[in-house]
Structure formats: structure tokens, C-alpha cells
Coordinates of C-alpha atoms in Angstrom, one line a residue:
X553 CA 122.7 225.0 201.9
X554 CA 119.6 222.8 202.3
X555 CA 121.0 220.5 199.4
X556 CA 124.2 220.1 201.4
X557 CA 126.6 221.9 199.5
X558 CA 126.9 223.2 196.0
X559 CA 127.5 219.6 194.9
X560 CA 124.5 218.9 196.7
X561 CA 123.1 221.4 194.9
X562 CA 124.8 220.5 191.0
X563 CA 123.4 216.5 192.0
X564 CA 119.5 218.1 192.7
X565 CA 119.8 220.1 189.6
X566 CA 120.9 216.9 187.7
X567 CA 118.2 214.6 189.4
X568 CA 115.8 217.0 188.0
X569 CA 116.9 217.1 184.4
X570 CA 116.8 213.5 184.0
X571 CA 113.4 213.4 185.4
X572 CA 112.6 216.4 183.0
X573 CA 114.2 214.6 180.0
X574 CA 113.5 211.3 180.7
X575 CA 109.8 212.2 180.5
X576 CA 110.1 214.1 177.7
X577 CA 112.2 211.5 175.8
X578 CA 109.6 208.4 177.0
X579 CA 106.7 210.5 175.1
X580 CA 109.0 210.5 172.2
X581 CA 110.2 208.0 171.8
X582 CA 108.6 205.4 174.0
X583 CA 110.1 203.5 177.0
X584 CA 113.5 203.1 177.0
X585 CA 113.7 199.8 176.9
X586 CA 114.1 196.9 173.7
X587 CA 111.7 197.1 170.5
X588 CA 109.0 194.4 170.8
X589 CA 109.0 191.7 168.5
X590 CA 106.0 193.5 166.7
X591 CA 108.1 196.4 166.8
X592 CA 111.0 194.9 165.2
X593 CA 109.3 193.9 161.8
X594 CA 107.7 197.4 161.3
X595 CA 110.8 200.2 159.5
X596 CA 107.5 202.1 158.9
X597 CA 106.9 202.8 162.2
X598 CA 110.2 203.0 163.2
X599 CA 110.6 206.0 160.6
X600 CA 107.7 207.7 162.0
X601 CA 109.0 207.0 165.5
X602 CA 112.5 208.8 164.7
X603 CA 110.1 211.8 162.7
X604 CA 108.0 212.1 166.0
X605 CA 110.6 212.1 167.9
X606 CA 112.6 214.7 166.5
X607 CA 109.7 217.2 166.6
X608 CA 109.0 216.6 169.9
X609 CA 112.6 216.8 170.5
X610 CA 112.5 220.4 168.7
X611 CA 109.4 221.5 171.0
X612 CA 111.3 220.9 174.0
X613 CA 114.4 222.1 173.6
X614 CA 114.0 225.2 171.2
X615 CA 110.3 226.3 172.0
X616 CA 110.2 226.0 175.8
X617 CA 111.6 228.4 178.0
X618 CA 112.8 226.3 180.6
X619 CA 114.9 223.9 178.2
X620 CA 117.6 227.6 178.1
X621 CA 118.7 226.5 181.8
X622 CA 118.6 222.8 181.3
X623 CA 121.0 223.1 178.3
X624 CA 123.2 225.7 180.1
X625 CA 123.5 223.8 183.1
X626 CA 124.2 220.6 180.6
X627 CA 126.7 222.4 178.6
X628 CA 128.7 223.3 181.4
X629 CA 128.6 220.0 182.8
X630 CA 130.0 218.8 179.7
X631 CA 132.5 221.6 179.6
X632 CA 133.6 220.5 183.1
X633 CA 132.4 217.7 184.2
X634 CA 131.4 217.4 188.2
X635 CA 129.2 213.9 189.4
X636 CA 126.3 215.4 188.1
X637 CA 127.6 214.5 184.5
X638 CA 127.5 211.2 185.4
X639 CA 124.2 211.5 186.7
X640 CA 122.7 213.1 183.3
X641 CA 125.0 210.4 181.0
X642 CA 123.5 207.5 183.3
X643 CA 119.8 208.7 183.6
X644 CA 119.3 210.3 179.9
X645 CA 122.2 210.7 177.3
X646 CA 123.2 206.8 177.1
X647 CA 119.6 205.5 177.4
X648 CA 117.8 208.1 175.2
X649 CA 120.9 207.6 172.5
X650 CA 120.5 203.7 172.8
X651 CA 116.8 203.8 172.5
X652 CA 117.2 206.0 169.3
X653 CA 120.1 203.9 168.1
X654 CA 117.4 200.5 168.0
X655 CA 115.0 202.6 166.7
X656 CA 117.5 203.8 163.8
X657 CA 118.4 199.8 163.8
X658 CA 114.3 199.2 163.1
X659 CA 113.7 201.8 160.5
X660 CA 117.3 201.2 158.1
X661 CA 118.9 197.5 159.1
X662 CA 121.9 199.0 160.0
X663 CA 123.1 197.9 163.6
X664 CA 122.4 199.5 166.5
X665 CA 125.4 199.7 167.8
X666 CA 127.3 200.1 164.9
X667 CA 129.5 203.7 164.7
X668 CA 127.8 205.0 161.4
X669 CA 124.1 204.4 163.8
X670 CA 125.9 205.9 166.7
X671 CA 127.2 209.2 164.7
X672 CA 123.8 209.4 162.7
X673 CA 122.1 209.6 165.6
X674 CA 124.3 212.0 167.1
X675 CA 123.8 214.3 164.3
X676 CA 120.4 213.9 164.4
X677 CA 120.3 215.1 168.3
X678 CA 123.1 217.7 167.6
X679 CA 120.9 219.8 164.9
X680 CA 118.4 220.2 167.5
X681 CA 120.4 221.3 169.9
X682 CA 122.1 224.0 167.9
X683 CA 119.3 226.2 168.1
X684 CA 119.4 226.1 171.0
X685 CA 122.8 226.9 172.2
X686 CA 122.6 229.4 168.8
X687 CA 119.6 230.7 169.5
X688 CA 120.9 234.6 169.6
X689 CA 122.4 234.0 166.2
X690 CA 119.8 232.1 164.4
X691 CA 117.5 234.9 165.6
X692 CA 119.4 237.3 164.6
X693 CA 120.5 235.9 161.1
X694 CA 116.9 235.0 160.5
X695 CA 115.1 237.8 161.5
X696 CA 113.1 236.9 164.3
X697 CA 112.5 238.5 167.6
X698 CA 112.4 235.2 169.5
X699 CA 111.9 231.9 168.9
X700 CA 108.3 230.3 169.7
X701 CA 105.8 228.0 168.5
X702 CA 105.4 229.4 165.3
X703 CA 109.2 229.8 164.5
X704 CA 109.9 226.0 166.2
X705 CA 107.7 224.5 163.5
X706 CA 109.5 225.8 160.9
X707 CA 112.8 224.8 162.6
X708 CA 111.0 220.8 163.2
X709 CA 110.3 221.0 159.3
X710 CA 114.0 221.4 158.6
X711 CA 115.1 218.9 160.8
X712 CA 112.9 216.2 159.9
X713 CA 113.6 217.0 156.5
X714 CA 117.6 216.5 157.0
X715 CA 115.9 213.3 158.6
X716 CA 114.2 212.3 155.0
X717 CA 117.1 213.1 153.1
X718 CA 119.1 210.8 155.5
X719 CA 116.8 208.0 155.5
X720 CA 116.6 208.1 151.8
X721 CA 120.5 208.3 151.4
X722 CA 120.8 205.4 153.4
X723 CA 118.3 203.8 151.5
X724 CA 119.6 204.4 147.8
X725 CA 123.1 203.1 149.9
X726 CA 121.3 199.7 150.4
X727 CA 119.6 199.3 146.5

């Protein structure tokens, strides 16, 4: 095997994803780093931040082809878990879910780190991915012969809709 082996091989495939998704996930959702101070004082633009994100989130892994082998390979990986987990947790899942968790922290108040931040956000990632892992079904029980750009907006408009209605939950919690 040129990669040395099929964990050689696992390792490569997971070095790619998080290149893949960490590029993906900086356009979204900016560097994964701390909000600025400027940042901090701005709920607005952390709302729109979260929107943004989630569409482009719904772009990449529902309308592009390639995202069907990255969430295969993911899926098993999570199914059973090799060193090339740990590679995908390290390089994307923890930061990307941190990142989103300040972000969630900017836009409501609630703590960043807190479990009801940690779970929405989880949610929020999880809806995406369904269509994804369910994309025969949801073609199927929708009617569609695949799912493309046209069919990925639609899908976005949902999500950032359950995205709205969270937000404003969250908000009517707080009054």
C-alpha cells in the first residue's frame, strides 16, 4: 500500500476530511478561534453567523456529491472507531462544535459550555446531517429524483427556520 497499510490508508482519508471540513467550516463560521471583543457585544451578528452557517453547512453536506463518502467514511468511524476518529474529533468535530457553541454563547447569553448550548448545537448540526445519511428516504418520501441545488435550498429554509423558532424560544425563555 503506498499509505502503509489500511490504517495508513483510514489516517490519509481522515487527514483529508479535516482539511475538507475545516475549510468548509472556517468559511462558515470563521476561524476557529475566540470571538473578538467587537465580536462579543454583537447577538445580531452572531445570529446571522449561526444562519450563515447552517446554510452553508446544508450546501456541503446535502448538495455536494463528494460530502456522500465523507459522511460514510465518518459514520463508520463513529460506528467503530479506529485512530482516524481521533483524528476527525481533534481536527473538526470538537473545534467546529466549540466555535459554534461561542457563537451560540454571543447570539442568546447562554454559556458556551453549558449542556443546554452543547445539545442545541448538536441538534442544530444533527438536522443537517440527516439528509444526508436519509437521503434515499427523504427522496423518496418527498418526491424527488435527487437532491441538488434547487432541493438543498429548500432543505436550508427549513433548517434555519427550526434555527428561528429556537432562537426565539430561547428568547421568550429569557423575557
Amino acid at each position: 500500500y503506498h499509505f502503509g497499510g489500511k490504517e495508513g490508508l483510514r489516517a490519509a482519508a481522515a487527514d483529508y476530511i479535516v482539511d475538507t471540513i475545516q475549510t468548509i467550516a472556517g468559511q462558515a463560521i470563521g476561524n476557529l478561534r475566540a470571538p473578538s471583543d467587537s465580536e462579543a457585544g454583537d447577538p445580531e451578528a452572531a445570529r446571522a453567523q449561526l444562519f450563515t452557517a447552517l446554510e452553508r453547512m446544508v450546501a456541503f453536506v446535502v448538495a455536494r456529491p463528494e460530502a456522500g463518502e465523507i459522511v460514510q467514511f465518518v459514520l463508520r468511524e463513529l460506528s467503530h472507531p479506529t485512530a482516524a476518529l481521533d483524528r476527525i474529533y481533534d481536527g473538526v468535530f470538537e473545534p467546529t462544535h466549540r466555535r459554534l457553541c461561542l457563537v451560540w454563547e454571543q447570539a442568546t447569553g447562554e454559556p458556551a459550555e453549558s449542556e443546554a448550548t452543547r445539545l442545541t448545537v448538536f441538534t442544530l448540526i444533527g438536522q443537517v446531517v440527516y439528509f444526508r445519511i436519509g437521503r434515499e428516504a427523504v427522496m423518496r418520501r418527498m418526491g424527488w429524483r435527487a437532491i441538488g441545488d434547487a432541493e438543498a435550498v429548500k432543505i436550508a429554509a427549513t433548517v434555519t427556520d427550526n434555527l428561528g423558532a429556537i432562537l426565539a424560544a430561547r428568547k421568550d425563555r429569557r423575557s
